[in-house]
Coordinates of C-alpha atoms in Angstrom, one line a residue:
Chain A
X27 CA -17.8 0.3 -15.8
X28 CA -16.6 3.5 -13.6
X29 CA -13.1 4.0 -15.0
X30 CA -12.1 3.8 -18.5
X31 CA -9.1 2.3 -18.0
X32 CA -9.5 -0.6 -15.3
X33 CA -9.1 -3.6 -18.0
X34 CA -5.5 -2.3 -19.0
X35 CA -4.7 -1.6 -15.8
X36 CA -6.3 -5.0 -14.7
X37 CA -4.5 -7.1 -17.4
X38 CA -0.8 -4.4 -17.4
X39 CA -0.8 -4.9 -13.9
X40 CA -1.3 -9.0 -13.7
X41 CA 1.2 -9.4 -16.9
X42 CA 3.9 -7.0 -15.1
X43 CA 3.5 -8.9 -11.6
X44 CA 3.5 -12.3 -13.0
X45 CA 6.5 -11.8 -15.5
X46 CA 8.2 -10.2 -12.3
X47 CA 7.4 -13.5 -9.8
X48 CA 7.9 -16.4 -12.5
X49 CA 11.3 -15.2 -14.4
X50 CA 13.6 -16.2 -11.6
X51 CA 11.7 -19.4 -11.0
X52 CA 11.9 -20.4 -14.8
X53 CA 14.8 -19.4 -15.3
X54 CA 16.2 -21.1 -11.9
X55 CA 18.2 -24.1 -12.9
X56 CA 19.9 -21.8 -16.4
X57 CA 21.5 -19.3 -14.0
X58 CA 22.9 -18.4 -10.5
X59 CA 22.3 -14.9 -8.6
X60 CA 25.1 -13.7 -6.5
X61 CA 24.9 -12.7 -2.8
X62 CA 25.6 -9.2 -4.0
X63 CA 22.4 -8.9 -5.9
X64 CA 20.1 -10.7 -3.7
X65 CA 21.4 -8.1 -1.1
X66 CA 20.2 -5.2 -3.4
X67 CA 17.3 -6.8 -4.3
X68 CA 16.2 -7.2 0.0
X69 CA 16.0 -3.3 0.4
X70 CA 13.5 -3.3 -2.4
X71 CA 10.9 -3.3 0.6
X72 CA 12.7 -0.8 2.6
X73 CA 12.9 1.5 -0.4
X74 CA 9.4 1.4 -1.3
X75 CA 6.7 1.1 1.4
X76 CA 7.6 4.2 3.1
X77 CA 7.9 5.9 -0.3
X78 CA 4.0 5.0 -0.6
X79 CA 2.9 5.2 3.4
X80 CA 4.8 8.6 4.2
X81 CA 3.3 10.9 1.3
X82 CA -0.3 8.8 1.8
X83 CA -0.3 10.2 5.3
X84 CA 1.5 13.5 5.2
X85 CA -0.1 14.6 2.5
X86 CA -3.6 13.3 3.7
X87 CA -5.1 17.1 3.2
X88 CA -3.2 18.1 0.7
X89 CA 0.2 20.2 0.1
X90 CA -1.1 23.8 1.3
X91 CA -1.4 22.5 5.0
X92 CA 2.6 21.6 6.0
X93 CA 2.5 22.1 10.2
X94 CA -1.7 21.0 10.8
X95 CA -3.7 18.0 9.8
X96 CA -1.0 15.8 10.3
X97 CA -2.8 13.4 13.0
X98 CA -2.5 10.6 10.8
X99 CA 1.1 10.7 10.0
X100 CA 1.6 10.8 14.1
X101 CA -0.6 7.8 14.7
X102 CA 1.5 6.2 11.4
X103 CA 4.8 6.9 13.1
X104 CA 2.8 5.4 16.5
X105 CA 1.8 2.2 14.6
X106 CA 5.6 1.9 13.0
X107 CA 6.9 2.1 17.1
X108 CA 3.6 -0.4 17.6
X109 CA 4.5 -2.9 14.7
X110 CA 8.2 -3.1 15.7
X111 CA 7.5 -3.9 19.0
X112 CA 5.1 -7.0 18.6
X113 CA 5.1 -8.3 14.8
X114 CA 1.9 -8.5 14.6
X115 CA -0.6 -7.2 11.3
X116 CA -3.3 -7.8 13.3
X117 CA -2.1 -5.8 16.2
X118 CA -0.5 -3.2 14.2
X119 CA -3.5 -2.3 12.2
X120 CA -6.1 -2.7 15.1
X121 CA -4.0 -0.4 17.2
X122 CA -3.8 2.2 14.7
X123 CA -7.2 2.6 13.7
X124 CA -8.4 2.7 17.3
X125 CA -5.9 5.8 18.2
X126 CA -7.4 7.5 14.7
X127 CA -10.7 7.2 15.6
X128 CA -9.6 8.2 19.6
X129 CA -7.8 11.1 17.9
X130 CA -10.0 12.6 15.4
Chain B
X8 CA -0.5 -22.6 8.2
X9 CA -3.3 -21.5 10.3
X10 CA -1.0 -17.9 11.1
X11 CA -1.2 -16.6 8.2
X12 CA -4.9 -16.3 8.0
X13 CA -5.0 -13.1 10.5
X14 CA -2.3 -11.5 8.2
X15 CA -4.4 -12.3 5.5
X16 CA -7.9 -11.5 7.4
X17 CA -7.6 -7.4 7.7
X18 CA -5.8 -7.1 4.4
X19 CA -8.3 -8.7 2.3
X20 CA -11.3 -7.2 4.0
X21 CA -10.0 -4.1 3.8
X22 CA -9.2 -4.6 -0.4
X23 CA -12.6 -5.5 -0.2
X24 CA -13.9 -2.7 1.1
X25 CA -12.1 -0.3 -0.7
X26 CA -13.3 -1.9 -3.9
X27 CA -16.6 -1.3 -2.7
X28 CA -16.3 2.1 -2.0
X29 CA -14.3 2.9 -5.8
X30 CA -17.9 1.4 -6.9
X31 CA -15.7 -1.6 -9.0
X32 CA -17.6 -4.3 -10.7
X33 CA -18.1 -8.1 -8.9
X34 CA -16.3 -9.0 -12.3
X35 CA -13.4 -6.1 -12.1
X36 CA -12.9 -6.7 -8.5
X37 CA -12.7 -10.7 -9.5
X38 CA -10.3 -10.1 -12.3
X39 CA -8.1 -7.7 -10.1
X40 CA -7.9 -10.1 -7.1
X41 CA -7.7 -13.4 -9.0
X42 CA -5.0 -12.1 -12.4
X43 CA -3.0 -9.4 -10.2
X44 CA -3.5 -11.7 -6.8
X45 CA -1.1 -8.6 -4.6
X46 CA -2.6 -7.2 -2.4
X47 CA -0.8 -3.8 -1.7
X48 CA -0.4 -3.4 -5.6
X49 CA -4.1 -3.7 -6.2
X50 CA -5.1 -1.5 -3.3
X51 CA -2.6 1.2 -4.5
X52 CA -4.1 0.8 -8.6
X53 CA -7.6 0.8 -7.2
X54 CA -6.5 4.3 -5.2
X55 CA -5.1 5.9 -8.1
X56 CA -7.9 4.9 -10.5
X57 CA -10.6 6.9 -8.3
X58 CA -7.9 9.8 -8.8
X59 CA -8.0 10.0 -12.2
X60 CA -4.3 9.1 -12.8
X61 CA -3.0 7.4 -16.3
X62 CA -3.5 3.4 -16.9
X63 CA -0.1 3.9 -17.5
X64 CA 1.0 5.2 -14.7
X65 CA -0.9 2.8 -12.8
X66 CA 0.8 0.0 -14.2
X67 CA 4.3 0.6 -13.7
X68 CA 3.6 2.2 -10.3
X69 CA 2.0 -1.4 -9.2
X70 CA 5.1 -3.1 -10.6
X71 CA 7.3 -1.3 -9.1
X72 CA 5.5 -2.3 -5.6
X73 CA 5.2 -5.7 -6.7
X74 CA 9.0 -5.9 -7.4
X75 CA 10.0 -7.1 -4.0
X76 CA 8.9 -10.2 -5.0
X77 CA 12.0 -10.5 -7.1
X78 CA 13.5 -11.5 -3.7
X79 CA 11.2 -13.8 -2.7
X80 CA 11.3 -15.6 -6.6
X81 CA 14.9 -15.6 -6.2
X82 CA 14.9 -17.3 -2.9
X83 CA 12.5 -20.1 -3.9
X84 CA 13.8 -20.7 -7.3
X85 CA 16.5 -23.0 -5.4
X86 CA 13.7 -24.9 -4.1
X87 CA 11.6 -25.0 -7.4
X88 CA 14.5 -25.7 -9.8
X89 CA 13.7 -29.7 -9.9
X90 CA 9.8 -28.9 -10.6
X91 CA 7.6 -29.1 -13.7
X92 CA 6.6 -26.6 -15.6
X93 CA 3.2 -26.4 -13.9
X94 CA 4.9 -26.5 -10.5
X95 CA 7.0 -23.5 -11.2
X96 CA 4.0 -21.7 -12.8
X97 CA 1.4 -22.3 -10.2
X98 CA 4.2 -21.2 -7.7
X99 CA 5.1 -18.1 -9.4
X100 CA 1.7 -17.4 -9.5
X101 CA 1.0 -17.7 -5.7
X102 CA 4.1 -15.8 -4.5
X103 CA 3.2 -13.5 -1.9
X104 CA 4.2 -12.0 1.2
X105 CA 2.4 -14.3 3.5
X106 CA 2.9 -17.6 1.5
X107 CA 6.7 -16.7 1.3
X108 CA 6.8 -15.2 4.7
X109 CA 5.0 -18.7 6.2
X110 CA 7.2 -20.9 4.6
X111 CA 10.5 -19.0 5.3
X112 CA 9.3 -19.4 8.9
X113 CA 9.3 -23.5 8.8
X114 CA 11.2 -24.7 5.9
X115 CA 13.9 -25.2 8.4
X116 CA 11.6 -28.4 9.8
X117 CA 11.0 -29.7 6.1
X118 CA 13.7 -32.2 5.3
X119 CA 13.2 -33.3 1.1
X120 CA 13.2 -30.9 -2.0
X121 CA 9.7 -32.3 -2.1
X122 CA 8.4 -31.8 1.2
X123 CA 9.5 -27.9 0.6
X124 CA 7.8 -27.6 -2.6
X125 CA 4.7 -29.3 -1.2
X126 CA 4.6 -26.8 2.0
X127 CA 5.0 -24.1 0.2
X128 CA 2.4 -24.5 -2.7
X129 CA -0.2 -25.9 0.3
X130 CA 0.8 -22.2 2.0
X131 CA 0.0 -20.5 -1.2
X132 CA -3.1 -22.3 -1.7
X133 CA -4.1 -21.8 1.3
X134 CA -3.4 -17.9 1.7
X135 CA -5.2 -17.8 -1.9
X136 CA -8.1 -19.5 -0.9
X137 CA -8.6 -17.0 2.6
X138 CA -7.7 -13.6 0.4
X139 CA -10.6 -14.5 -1.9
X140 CA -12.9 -15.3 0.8
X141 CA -12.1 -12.1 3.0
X142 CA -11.9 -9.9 -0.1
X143 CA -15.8 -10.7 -1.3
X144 CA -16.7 -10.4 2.8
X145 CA -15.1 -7.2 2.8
X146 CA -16.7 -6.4 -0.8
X147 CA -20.3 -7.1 0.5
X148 CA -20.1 -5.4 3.8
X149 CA -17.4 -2.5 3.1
X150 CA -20.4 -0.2 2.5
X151 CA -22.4 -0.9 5.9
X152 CA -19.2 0.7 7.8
X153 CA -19.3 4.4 9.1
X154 CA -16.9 6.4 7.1
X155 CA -15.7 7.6 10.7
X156 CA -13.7 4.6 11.5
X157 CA -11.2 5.6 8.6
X158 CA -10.8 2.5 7.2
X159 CA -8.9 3.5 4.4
X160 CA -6.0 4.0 7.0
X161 CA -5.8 0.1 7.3
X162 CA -3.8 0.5 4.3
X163 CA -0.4 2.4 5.3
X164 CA -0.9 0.1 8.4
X165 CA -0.9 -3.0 6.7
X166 CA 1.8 -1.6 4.4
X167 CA 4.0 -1.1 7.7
X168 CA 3.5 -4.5 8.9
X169 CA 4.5 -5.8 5.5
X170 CA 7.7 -3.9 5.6
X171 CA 8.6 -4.1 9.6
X172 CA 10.1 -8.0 9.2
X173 CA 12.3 -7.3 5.9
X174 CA 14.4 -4.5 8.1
X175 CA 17.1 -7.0 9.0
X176 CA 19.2 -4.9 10.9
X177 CA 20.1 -0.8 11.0
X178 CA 20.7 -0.2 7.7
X179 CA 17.7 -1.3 5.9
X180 CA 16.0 1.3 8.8
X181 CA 18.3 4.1 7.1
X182 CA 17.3 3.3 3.8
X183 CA 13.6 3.3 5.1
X184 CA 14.4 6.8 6.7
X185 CA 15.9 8.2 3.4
X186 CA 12.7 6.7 1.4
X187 CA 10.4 8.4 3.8
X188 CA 12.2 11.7 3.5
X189 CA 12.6 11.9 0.0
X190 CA 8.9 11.0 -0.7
X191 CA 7.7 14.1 1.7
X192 CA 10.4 16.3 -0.6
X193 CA 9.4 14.7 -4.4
X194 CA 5.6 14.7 -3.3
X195 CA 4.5 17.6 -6.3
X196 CA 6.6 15.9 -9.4
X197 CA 3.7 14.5 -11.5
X198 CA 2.8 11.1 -13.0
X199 CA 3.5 9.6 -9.3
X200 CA 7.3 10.2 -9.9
X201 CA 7.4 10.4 -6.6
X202 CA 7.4 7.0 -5.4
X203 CA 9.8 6.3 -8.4
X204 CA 12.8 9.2 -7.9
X205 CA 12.3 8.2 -3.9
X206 CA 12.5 4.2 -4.4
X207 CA 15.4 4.3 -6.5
X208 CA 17.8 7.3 -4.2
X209 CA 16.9 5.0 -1.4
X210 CA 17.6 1.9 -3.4
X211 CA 21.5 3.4 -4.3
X212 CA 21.9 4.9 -0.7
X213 CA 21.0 1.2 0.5
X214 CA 23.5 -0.2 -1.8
X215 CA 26.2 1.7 -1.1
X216 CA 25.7 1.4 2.2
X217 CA 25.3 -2.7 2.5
X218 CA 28.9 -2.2 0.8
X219 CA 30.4 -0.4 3.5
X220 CA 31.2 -2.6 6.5
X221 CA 29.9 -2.3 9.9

């Protein structure tokens, strides 16, 4: 065992990400969800993936370099163009990787 | 069904992979994939463990991805609400992107309660069963790849492709901008604030905006 902490994080994370999928299902024929919240809740994706894609990329040498080093946050903003253009995972990743590795 | 699987294919060999290279267990990489079953949760945790941050942090930083789910729970609890018990827990439990994403795209064509509830837990079974199997490929060979091929970039890009179809229409791109620009700004707060003070400025921008018409 490498990290001291894997079986809480392991167990935390699994209890957190079930209790979050199942309550609305359980609870499904006791209550109704307005439009207005089901709105909210379908920016939940826009809110967070760039939160965790933009800093993962921008910061992928660290904070002291702000104008260099930033090829993968180009080829990021690339893919983005890339993804929105044919829906494709496949396509989107493939694509990506190959102008990193044509890049660096 | 069959679409889902190259959605599923990169993603799980790349969890795989990085699993490999954190040096996890065959047993902690099982429990991961098999209790936490989320892919972009797990590769996140697994990414923050090798960098020594809190279990804590961890945690609530993989909920908070995960909870975009609550959208997808919410949407199918119309669909579930006639099931058993062990319906609606075995459908909880195989929620994902893909599974919901497949079925969204043909429950149009399904005509019963019970057709729907049978389509989608088949999807989920399904996208369980090919997650599994590309996560142990991608466990077993992740090492044989050159560290040139920057693998580890697979996972923004999968993250993109995740996000891409739940931007409905110019709004839900603003929000996206404001989340990106706040994250570059909160980058230095510790504990992986970050992700937390960016998700939820973008989250009340977003809702204020959806309440303005245009």
């Amino acid at each position: 065992m490498k990290y001291e902490g894997i079986w809480f994080v392991i167990l935390g994370l699994a209890l957190g990400t079930f209790v979050i999928r199942s309550t609305f299902i359980y609870l499904s024929s006791r209550i109704k969800i307005s439009e207005r919240f089901k709105e909210i809740f379908s920016l939940i994706p826009a809110a967070i993936f760039p939160a965790l894609v933009v800093p993962m990329t921008f910061y992928h040498k660290g904070t002291n370099e702000i104008f260099f080093y930033k090829e993968r946050f180009i080829v990021l903003i690339i893919a983005t163009i890339v993804c929105y253009k044919y829906k494709s995972v496949f396509i989107t990743i493939i694509s990506g990787l190959i102008i990193l590795y044509v890049m660096s | 069904m069959m679409p889902n699987v190259p959605a599923v294919l990169p993603f799980g060999l790349i969890m795989g992979a990085v699993g490999s290279t954190a040096e996890l267990s065959g047993v902690e990489l099982g429990a991961l994939n098999i209790l936490v079953f989320a892919g972009a949760s797990q590769l996140v945790a697994v990414d923050l463990l090798m960098r020594d941050v809190p279990s804590t942090v961890i945690v609530i930083t993989g909920v908070v991805i995960n909870l975009r789910m609550i959208l997808y729970s919410v949407s199918l609890s119309e669909v579930l609400k006639g099931s058993s018990l062990p319906v609606k827990t075995l459908g909880s439990y195989l929620l994902t992107d893909q599974a919901y994403a497949v079925y969204t795209a043909n429950s149009n064509q399904l005509n019963s309660r019970d057709e729907k509830v049978a389509f989608y837990i088949g999807a989920g079974l399904c996208m369980s069963f090919f997650w599994q199997f590309f996560v142990l490929i991608g466990f077993i060979f992740g090492n044989f790849l050159p560290s040139s091929l920057n693998l580890d970039f697979a996972v923004p890009l999968s993250f993109i492709a995740l996000a891409m179809p739940t931007l409905k229409n110019k709004k839900y791109y603003y929000v996206a901008l404001v989340s990106s620009i706040c994250s570059i700004l909160f980058y230095e707060l510790p504990y992986n604030l970050g992700l937390l003070v960016s998700g939820a400025i973008a989250m009340i921008f977003g809702s204020f905006l959806l309440r303005s018409k245009k």
